[in-house]
mmCIF file of C-alpha atoms in Angstrom:
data_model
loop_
_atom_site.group_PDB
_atom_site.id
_atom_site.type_symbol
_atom_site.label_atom_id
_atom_site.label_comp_id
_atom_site.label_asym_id
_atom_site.label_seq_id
_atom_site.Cartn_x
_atom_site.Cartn_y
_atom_site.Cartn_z
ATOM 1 C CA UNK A 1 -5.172 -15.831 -8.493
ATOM 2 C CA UNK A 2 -8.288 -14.124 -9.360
ATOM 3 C CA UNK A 3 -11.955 -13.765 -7.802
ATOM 4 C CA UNK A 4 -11.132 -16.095 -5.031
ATOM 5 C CA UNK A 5 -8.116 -14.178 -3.311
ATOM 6 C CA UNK A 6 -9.908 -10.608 -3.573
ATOM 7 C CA UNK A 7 -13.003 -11.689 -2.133
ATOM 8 C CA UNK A 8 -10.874 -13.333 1.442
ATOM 9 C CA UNK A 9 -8.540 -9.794 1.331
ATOM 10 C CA UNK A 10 -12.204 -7.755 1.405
ATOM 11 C CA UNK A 11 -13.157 -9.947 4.260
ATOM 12 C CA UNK A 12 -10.329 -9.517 6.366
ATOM 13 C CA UNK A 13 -9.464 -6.113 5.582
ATOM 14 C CA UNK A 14 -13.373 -5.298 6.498
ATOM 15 C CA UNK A 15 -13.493 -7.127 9.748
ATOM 16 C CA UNK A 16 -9.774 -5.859 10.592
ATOM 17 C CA UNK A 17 -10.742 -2.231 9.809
ATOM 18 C CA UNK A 18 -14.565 -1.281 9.255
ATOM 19 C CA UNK A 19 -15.928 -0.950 12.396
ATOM 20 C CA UNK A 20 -12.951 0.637 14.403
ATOM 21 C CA UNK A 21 -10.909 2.333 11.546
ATOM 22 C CA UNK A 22 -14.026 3.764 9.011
ATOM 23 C CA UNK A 23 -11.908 6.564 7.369
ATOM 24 C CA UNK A 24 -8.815 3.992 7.119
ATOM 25 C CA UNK A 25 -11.383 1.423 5.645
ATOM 26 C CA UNK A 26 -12.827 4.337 2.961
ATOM 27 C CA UNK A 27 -9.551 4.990 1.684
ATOM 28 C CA UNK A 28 -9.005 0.845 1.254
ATOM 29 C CA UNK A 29 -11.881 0.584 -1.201
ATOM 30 C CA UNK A 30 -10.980 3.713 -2.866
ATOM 31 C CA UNK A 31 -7.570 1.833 -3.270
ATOM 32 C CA UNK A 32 -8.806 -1.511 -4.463
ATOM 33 C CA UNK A 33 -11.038 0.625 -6.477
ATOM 34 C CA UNK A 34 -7.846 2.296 -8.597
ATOM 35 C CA UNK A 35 -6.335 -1.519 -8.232
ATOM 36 C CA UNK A 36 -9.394 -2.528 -10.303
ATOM 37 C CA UNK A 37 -9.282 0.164 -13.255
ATOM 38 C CA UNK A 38 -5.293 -0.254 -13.470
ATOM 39 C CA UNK A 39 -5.169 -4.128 -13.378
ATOM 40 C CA UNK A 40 -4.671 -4.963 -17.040
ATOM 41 C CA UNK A 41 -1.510 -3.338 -17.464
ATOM 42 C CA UNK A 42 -0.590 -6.659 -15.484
ATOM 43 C CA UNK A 43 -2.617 -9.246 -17.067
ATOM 44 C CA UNK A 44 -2.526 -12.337 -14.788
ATOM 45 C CA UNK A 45 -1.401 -10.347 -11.849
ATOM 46 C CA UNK A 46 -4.138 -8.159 -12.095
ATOM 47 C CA UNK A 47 -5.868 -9.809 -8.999
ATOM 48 C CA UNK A 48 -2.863 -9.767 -7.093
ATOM 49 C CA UNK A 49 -3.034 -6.143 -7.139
ATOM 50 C CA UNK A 50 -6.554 -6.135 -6.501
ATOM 51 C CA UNK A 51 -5.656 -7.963 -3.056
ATOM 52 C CA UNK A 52 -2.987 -6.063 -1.383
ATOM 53 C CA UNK A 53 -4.491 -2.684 -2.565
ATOM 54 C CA UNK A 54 -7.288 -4.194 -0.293
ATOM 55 C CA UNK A 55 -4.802 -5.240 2.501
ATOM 56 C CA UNK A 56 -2.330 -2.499 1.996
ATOM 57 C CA UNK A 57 -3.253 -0.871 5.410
ATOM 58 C CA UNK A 58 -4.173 -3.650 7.217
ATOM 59 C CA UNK A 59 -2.017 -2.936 9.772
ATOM 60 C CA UNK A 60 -3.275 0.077 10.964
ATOM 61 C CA UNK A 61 -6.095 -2.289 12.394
ATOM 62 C CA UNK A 62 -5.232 -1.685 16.384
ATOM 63 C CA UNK A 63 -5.327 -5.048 17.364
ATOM 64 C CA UNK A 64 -2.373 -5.898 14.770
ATOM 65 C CA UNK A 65 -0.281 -2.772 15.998
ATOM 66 C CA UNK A 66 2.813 -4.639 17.274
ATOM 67 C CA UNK A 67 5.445 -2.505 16.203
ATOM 68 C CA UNK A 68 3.555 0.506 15.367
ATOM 69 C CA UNK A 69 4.864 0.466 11.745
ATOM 70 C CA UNK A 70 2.045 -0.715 9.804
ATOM 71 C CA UNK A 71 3.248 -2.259 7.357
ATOM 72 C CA UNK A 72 5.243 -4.827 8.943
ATOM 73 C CA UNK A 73 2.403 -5.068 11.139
ATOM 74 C CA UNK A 74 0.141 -5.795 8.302
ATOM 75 C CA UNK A 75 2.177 -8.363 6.408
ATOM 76 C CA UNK A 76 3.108 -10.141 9.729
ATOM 77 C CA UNK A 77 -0.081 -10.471 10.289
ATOM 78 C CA UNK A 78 -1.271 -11.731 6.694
ATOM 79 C CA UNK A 79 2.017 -14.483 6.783
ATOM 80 C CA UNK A 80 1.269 -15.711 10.955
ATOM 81 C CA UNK A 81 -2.606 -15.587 11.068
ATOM 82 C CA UNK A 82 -3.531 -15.950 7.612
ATOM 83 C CA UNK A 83 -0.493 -17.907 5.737
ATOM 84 C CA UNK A 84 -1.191 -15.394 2.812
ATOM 85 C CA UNK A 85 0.458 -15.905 -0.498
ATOM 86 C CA UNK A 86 4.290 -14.493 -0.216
ATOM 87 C CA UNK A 87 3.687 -12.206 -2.867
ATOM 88 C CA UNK A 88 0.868 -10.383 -1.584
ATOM 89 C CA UNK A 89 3.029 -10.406 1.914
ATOM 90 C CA UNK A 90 5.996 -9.006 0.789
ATOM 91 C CA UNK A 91 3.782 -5.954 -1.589
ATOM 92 C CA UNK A 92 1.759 -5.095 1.628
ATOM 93 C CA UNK A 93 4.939 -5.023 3.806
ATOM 94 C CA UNK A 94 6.292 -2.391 1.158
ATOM 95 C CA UNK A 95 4.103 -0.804 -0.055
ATOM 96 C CA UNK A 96 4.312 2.681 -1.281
ATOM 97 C CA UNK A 97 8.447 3.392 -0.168
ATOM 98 C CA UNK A 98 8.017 2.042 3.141
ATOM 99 C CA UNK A 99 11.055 0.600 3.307
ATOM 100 C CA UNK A 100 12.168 4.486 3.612
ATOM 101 C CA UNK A 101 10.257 5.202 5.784
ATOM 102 C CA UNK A 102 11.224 1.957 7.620
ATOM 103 C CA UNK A 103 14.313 3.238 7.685
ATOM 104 C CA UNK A 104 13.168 6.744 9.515
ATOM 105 C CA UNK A 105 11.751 4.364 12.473
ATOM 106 C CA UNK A 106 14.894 1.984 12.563
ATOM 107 C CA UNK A 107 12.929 -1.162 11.073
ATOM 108 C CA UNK A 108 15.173 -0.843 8.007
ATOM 109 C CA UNK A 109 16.705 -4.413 8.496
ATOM 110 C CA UNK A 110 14.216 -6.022 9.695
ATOM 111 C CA UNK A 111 11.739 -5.241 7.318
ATOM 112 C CA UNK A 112 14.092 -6.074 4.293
ATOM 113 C CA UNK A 113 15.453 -8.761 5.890
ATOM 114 C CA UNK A 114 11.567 -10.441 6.428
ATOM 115 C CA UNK A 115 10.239 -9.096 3.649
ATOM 116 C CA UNK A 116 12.188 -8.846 0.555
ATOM 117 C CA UNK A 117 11.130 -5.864 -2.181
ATOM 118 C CA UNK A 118 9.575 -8.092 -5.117
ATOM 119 C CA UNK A 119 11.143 -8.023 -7.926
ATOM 120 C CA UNK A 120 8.202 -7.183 -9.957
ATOM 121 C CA UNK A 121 8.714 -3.477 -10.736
ATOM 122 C CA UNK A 122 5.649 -2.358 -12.329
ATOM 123 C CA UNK A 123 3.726 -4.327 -9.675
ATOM 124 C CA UNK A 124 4.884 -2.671 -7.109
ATOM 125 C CA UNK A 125 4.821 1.144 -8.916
ATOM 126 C CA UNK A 126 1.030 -0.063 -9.500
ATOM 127 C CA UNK A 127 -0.041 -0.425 -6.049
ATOM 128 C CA UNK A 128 1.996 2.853 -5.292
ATOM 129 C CA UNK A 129 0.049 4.388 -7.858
ATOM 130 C CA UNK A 130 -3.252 3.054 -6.182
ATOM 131 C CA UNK A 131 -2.439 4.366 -2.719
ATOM 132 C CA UNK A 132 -0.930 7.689 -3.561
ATOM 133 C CA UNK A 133 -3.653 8.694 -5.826
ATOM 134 C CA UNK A 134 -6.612 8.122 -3.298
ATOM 135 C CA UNK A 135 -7.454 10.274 -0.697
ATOM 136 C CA UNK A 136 -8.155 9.316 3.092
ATOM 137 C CA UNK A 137 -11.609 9.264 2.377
ATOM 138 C CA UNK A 138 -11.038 7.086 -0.599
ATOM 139 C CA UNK A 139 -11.579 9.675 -3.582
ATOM 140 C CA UNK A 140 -9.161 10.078 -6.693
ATOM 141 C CA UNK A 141 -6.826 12.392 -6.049
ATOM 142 C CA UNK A 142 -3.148 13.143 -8.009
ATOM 143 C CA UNK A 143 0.049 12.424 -6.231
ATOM 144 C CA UNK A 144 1.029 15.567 -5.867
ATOM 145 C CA UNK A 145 -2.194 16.200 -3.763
ATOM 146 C CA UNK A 146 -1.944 13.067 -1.945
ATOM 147 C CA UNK A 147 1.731 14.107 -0.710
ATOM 148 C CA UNK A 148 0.170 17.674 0.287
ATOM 149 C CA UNK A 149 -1.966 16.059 2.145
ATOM 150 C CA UNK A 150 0.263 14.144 4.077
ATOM 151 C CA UNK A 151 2.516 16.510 4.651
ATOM 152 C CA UNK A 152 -0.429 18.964 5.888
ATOM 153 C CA UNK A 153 -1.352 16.255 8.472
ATOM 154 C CA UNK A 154 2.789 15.525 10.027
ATOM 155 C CA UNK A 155 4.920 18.163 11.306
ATOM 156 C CA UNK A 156 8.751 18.594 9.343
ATOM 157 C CA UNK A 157 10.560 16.704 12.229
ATOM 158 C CA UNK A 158 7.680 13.911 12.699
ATOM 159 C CA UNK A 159 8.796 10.412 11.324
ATOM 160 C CA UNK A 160 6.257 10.483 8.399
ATOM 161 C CA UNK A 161 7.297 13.879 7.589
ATOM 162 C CA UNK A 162 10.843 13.128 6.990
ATOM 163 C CA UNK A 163 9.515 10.329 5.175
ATOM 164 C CA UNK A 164 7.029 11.751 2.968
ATOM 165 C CA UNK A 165 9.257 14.344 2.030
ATOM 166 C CA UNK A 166 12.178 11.920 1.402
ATOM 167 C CA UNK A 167 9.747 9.382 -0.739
ATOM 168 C CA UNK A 168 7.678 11.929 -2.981
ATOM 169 C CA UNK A 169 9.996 12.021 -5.907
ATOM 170 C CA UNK A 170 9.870 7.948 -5.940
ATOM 171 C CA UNK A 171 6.308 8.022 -5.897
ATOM 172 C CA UNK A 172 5.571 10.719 -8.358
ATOM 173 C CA UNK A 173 8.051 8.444 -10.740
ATOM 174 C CA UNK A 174 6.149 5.537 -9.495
ATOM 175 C CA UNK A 175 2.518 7.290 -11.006
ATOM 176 C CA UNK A 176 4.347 8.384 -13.742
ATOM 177 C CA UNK A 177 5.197 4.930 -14.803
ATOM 178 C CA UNK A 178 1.894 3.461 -14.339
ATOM 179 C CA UNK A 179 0.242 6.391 -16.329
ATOM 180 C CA UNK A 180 2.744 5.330 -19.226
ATOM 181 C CA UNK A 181 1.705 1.752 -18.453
ATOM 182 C CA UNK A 182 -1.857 2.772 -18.921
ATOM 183 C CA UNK A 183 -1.446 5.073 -21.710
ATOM 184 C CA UNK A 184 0.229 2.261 -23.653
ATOM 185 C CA UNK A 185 -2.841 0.004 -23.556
ATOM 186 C CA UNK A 186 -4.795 -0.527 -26.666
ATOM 187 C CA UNK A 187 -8.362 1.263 -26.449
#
């Protein structure tokens, strides 16, 4: 799973979001950007991460917004239209805690039901690490500014609020991982 699966996720997540979602489409290539510089702490599923970093948000796309949870929206979307790989599916559908926040909307079963949580740990702290440490504009940021930001743009009692909130000490133990992943590499 290499070149070929990145290039088709850039196409679709460019036509899905590009035109009508710019700043949503920014922050995907500043994503698959991180994706890219992290990838060889996973070898051969370096490219998978590469691909849903690129699709991760997918279902923000409007067209796609069935449920309004965009996640679920997303990786329905990949498994119906496309007939992704089940991998890539199941990372985009829960991606960075959204199970949590899942949870907050009352998708909890339904999402974990559908979409299992891979059993690929460092996989999935990588592509948290890729999200949460890229801005909505799609510049490097740390967590811990990421999660500000969030919580700057949702009031307390909004759903993503309680979510954030709830899911910042997985995700700052999600980057830490990944920098330990990184900083065990061989220079």
């Amino acid at each position: 799973m290499g070149d070929l699966i990145e290039d088709w996720a850039t196409q679709v997540a460019e036509a899905e979001l590009s035109s009508v979602l710019p700043r949503r489409w920014a922050h995907t290539q500043g994503v698959a950007e991180r994706a890219a510089e992290v990838g060889q702490i996973l070898g051969r599923d370096a490219g998978l991460l590469i691909a849903s970093a690129t699709l991760h948000d997918v279902g923000y796309a409007p067209r796609l917004a069935a449920t309004g949870f965009h996640p679920l929206d997303g990786a329905r979307f990949l498994r119906d239209e496309h007939g992704a790989d089940e991998r890539l599916v199941r990372l985009v559908a829960n991606h960075s805690f959204a199970l949590l926040e899942a949870g907050e909307r009352g998708l909890r079963d339904e999402l974990a039901d559908e979409f299992p949580l891979l059993e690929q740990p460092l996989l999935v702290d990588a592509l948290v690490y890729c999200d949460m440490t890229t801005t909505p504009d799609g510049d490097r940021t740390s967590a811990q500014d990421r999660v500000a930001e969030i919580v700057s743009r949702y009031r307390d009692g909004s759903v993503v609020g309680r979510f954030i909130r709830r899911a910042a000490p997985e995700i700052f133990a999600s980057v830490e991982r990944v920098e330990a992943a990184l900083a065990d590499q061989p220079r």
